[in-house]
Short mmCIF file of C-alpha atoms in Angstrom, two decimals:
data_model
loop_
_atom_site.label_atom_id
_atom_site.label_comp_id
_atom_site.label_asym_id
_atom_site.label_seq_id
_atom_site.Cartn_x
_atom_site.Cartn_y
_atom_site.Cartn_z
CA UNK A 264 0.83 -16.69 -7.65
CA UNK A 265 2.74 -13.43 -7.61
CA UNK A 266 5.38 -12.01 -5.30
CA UNK A 267 7.56 -8.95 -4.92
CA UNK A 268 11.02 -8.68 -3.40
CA UNK A 269 12.52 -5.35 -2.49
CA UNK A 270 16.16 -6.14 -2.11
CA UNK A 271 17.11 -3.31 0.25
CA UNK A 272 15.26 -2.48 3.45
CA UNK A 273 17.13 0.79 3.84
CA UNK A 274 19.07 2.98 1.41
CA UNK A 275 21.04 5.93 2.81
CA UNK A 276 22.25 8.51 0.33
CA UNK A 277 23.54 12.05 0.34
CA UNK A 278 21.53 14.91 -1.11
CA UNK A 279 22.01 15.45 -4.87
CA UNK A 280 23.42 11.93 -5.33
CA UNK A 281 21.70 9.42 -7.64
CA UNK A 282 19.71 6.56 -6.16
CA UNK A 283 18.33 3.21 -7.29
CA UNK A 284 15.77 1.23 -5.31
CA UNK A 285 15.59 -2.36 -6.44
CA UNK A 286 12.48 -4.47 -7.01
CA UNK A 287 12.16 -7.99 -8.38
CA UNK A 288 8.88 -9.78 -8.97
CA UNK A 289 7.58 -13.17 -9.92
CA UNK A 290 4.32 -13.96 -11.64
CA UNK A 291 2.93 -16.65 -13.88
CA UNK A 292 1.05 -14.13 -16.01
CA UNK A 293 1.64 -10.72 -17.52
CA UNK A 294 1.91 -8.09 -14.85
CA UNK A 295 1.31 -4.48 -14.13
CA UNK A 296 3.93 -2.88 -11.89
CA UNK A 297 3.72 0.05 -9.55
CA UNK A 298 5.87 2.14 -7.26
CA UNK A 299 4.24 3.93 -4.34
CA UNK A 300 5.73 6.40 -1.86
CA UNK A 301 4.72 6.83 1.77
CA UNK A 302 5.80 9.98 3.56
CA UNK A 303 5.81 9.92 7.39
CA UNK A 304 2.34 9.67 8.91
CA UNK A 305 0.65 9.54 5.52
CA UNK A 306 -0.92 6.97 3.23
CA UNK A 307 0.66 5.52 0.12
CA UNK A 308 0.53 7.53 -3.08
CA UNK A 309 1.37 6.47 -6.61
CA UNK A 310 4.78 7.46 -8.02
CA UNK A 311 4.52 5.66 -11.35
CA UNK A 312 3.20 2.55 -13.03
CA UNK A 313 4.00 0.27 -15.93
CA UNK A 314 1.08 -1.21 -17.86
CA UNK A 315 2.49 -1.76 -21.34
CA UNK A 316 4.53 -0.05 -24.04
CA UNK A 317 7.81 1.69 -23.33
CA UNK A 318 9.79 -0.07 -20.66
CA UNK A 319 11.04 3.23 -19.23
CA UNK A 320 8.36 4.87 -17.17
CA UNK A 321 8.53 8.38 -15.81
CA UNK A 322 6.71 9.40 -12.67
CA UNK A 323 6.26 12.31 -10.36
CA UNK A 324 9.03 14.15 -8.51
CA UNK A 325 11.69 13.19 -11.09
CA UNK A 326 11.52 9.46 -10.48
CA UNK A 327 11.63 6.87 -13.25
CA UNK A 328 11.63 3.09 -13.41
CA UNK A 329 12.61 0.54 -16.00
CA UNK A 330 10.72 -2.67 -16.62
CA UNK A 331 13.03 -5.55 -17.47
CA UNK A 332 11.05 -8.63 -18.36
CA UNK A 333 14.03 -10.98 -18.74
CA UNK A 334 15.32 -10.07 -15.30
CA UNK A 335 11.82 -9.69 -13.82
CA UNK A 336 12.84 -6.39 -12.34
CA UNK A 337 11.32 -2.93 -11.98
CA UNK A 338 13.98 -0.76 -10.37
CA UNK A 339 13.25 2.83 -9.37
CA UNK A 340 15.79 5.56 -10.05
CA UNK A 341 16.33 9.25 -9.52
CA UNK A 342 19.42 11.09 -10.81
CA UNK A 343 19.59 13.59 -7.96
CA UNK A 344 17.71 13.22 -4.68
CA UNK A 345 16.49 15.88 -2.28
CA UNK A 346 15.99 15.84 1.46
CA UNK A 347 12.25 15.83 0.76
CA UNK A 348 12.54 12.42 -0.96
CA UNK A 349 13.12 10.80 2.43
CA UNK A 350 10.25 8.32 2.66
CA UNK A 351 9.25 4.67 2.43
CA UNK A 352 8.97 3.29 -1.12
CA UNK A 353 6.85 0.29 -2.04
CA UNK A 354 6.96 -1.79 -5.19
CA UNK A 355 3.74 -3.60 -6.13
CA UNK A 356 2.67 -6.12 -8.76
CA UNK A 357 -0.81 -6.74 -10.03
CA UNK A 358 -1.24 -9.74 -12.33
CA UNK A 359 -4.12 -12.00 -13.15
CA UNK A 360 -5.78 -11.23 -9.86
CA UNK A 361 -7.20 -7.81 -9.11
CA UNK A 362 -5.41 -7.98 -5.79
CA UNK A 363 -2.00 -6.31 -5.78
CA UNK A 364 0.97 -7.71 -3.93
CA UNK A 365 3.24 -5.21 -2.19
CA UNK A 366 6.89 -5.54 -1.27
CA UNK A 367 8.15 -4.96 2.27
CA UNK A 368 9.24 -1.45 1.42
CA UNK A 369 12.57 0.37 1.15
CA UNK A 370 13.33 3.25 3.45
CA UNK A 371 15.16 5.99 1.52
CA UNK A 372 17.12 8.24 3.86
CA UNK A 373 18.59 11.36 2.29
CA UNK A 374 21.35 13.03 4.28
CA UNK A 375 22.36 16.69 3.83
CA UNK B 211 -11.69 15.39 -5.98
CA UNK B 212 -12.09 13.79 -2.60
CA UNK B 213 -9.82 10.84 -2.07
CA UNK B 214 -10.41 7.82 0.13
CA UNK B 215 -11.65 9.07 3.48
CA UNK B 216 -10.95 7.19 6.67
CA UNK B 217 -12.04 7.79 10.24
CA UNK B 218 -10.93 8.04 12.91
CA UNK B 219 -7.37 9.12 12.09
CA UNK B 220 -6.19 8.16 15.55
CA UNK B 221 -7.72 5.86 18.14
CA UNK B 222 -6.44 4.81 21.52
CA UNK B 223 -8.51 2.16 23.25
CA UNK B 224 -8.24 -0.28 26.09
CA UNK B 225 -7.77 -3.97 25.57
CA UNK B 226 -11.10 -5.75 25.27
CA UNK B 227 -12.96 -2.80 23.79
CA UNK B 228 -14.63 -2.83 20.39
CA UNK B 229 -13.00 -0.75 17.65
CA UNK B 230 -14.73 0.32 14.45
CA UNK B 231 -12.79 1.87 11.59
CA UNK B 232 -14.65 3.53 8.76
CA UNK B 233 -13.92 4.14 5.10
CA UNK B 234 -15.51 6.04 2.25
CA UNK B 235 -14.02 4.99 -1.09
CA UNK B 236 -13.63 7.24 -4.10
CA UNK B 237 -16.92 7.63 -5.95
CA UNK B 238 -17.13 5.28 -8.92
CA UNK B 239 -14.61 2.82 -7.57
CA UNK B 240 -15.97 -0.69 -7.18
CA UNK B 241 -13.01 -2.39 -5.50
CA UNK B 242 -12.16 -1.76 -1.87
CA UNK B 243 -9.23 -3.06 0.14
CA UNK B 244 -8.37 -3.02 3.85
CA UNK B 245 -4.68 -3.22 4.70
CA UNK B 246 -2.79 -3.33 7.98
CA UNK B 247 0.71 -1.94 8.34
CA UNK B 248 3.14 -2.81 11.13
CA UNK B 249 6.89 -2.63 11.47
CA UNK B 250 7.15 -6.37 11.89
CA UNK B 251 4.92 -7.54 9.05
CA UNK B 252 4.88 -4.62 6.65
CA UNK B 253 1.73 -4.01 4.58
CA UNK B 254 -0.77 -6.89 4.82
CA UNK B 255 -4.00 -7.23 2.87
CA UNK B 256 -6.83 -8.06 5.25
CA UNK B 257 -9.84 -8.18 2.94
CA UNK B 258 -10.91 -7.24 -0.58
CA UNK B 259 -14.41 -6.30 -1.73
CA UNK B 260 -15.65 -6.10 -5.30
CA UNK B 261 -19.04 -4.48 -5.93
CA UNK B 262 -19.67 -4.57 -2.17
CA UNK B 263 -19.11 -8.34 -1.96
CA UNK B 264 -16.19 -9.77 0.02
CA UNK B 265 -14.03 -11.66 -2.46
CA UNK B 266 -10.97 -12.56 -0.44
CA UNK B 267 -10.83 -12.39 3.36
CA UNK B 268 -7.98 -14.83 3.80
CA UNK B 269 -5.87 -12.09 5.34
CA UNK B 270 -8.22 -11.42 8.23
CA UNK B 271 -6.15 -12.56 11.20
CA UNK B 272 -8.88 -14.17 13.29
CA UNK B 273 -12.54 -14.12 14.16
CA UNK B 274 -12.13 -10.98 16.22
CA UNK B 275 -11.85 -9.09 12.93
CA UNK B 276 -14.85 -8.47 10.69
CA UNK B 277 -15.50 -6.18 7.74
CA UNK B 278 -18.64 -5.05 5.99
CA UNK B 279 -19.53 -3.02 2.95
CA UNK B 280 -23.26 -2.27 3.10
CA UNK B 281 -23.14 -0.01 0.04
CA UNK B 282 -20.75 1.33 -2.56
CA UNK B 283 -19.79 4.35 -0.52
CA UNK B 284 -19.10 2.91 2.93
CA UNK B 285 -17.14 0.14 4.60
CA UNK B 286 -16.25 -0.74 8.17
CA UNK B 287 -13.55 -2.84 9.78
CA UNK B 288 -14.40 -3.97 13.29
CA UNK B 289 -12.19 -5.53 15.95
CA UNK B 290 -13.95 -7.10 18.91
CA UNK B 291 -12.43 -7.59 21.39
CA UNK B 292 -9.29 -5.61 20.69
CA UNK B 293 -5.86 -6.72 21.88
CA UNK B 294 -2.53 -4.85 22.17
CA UNK B 295 -1.14 -6.82 19.20
CA UNK B 296 -3.78 -5.21 17.02
CA UNK B 297 -1.97 -1.89 17.34
CA UNK B 298 -1.12 -0.83 13.79
CA UNK B 299 -2.02 1.55 11.01
CA UNK B 300 -5.08 0.40 9.08
CA UNK B 301 -5.42 1.62 5.52
CA UNK B 302 -8.44 1.56 3.29
CA UNK B 303 -7.86 1.74 -0.46
CA UNK B 304 -10.08 1.72 -3.52
CA UNK B 305 -9.81 1.30 -7.27
CA UNK B 306 -11.80 0.52 -10.35
CA UNK B 307 -11.92 -3.18 -11.10
CA UNK B 308 -9.45 -3.22 -13.91
CA UNK B 309 -6.19 -5.01 -13.27
CA UNK B 310 -3.96 -2.18 -14.33
CA UNK B 311 -5.75 0.51 -12.47
CA UNK B 312 -4.16 2.44 -9.66
CA UNK B 313 -5.15 1.72 -6.08
CA UNK B 314 -5.75 4.89 -4.07
CA UNK B 315 -5.04 4.84 -0.36
CA UNK B 316 -6.60 6.77 2.47
CA UNK B 317 -4.51 8.52 5.10
CA UNK B 318 -4.86 5.60 7.50
CA UNK B 319 -6.31 4.99 10.94
CA UNK B 320 -3.63 4.79 13.64
CA UNK B 321 -4.83 2.32 16.28
CA UNK B 322 -3.22 1.88 19.67
CA UNK B 323 -4.61 -0.74 22.04
CA UNK B 324 -3.33 -0.44 25.60
#
């Protein structure tokens, strides 16, 4: 079985400040990890993914995430956010099953 | 490239009516997923098809919901009869059947049952 916990339901931050969105997972097998972003009234689109190799993964729009196997975490970071980053962010894990498990989402709210 | 295409984008219907949501996956993808998104429950997997065959439908809430995939390029999700609690955004997504592959989502069908 696999599960994903997004520790914060909402993260408010001021523009140009750094941000970290937290994600912890559990799985009995090796996993592939994903972060998706959902802008208002749109579907989910891929930000970045970890399959293997370097534990630091870079994605679109300046986001990056670090896979930490010992802490079973895959936190998403951005050094300086913009108003346009306001959106819902979903962490997902895909392990032995082809079926991914999504977290409940974290709402990032960027204030001017 | 065309992404996952869903129709209708918006549907408002009366309680008791039949609702059919449609999905065209990305060409070459052999896995298809139907998700439902609500404020209360977040993103829920309803059903998963692989090579047009339903593999896991444990997320389908009740017998009022049914899904079909008659061929590799088309799937439907039907609700009959619809109820107000079915109001949600329904997403179709597709991928290639490799565990690490990205799942691509459609824009969603926004259903309101009054």
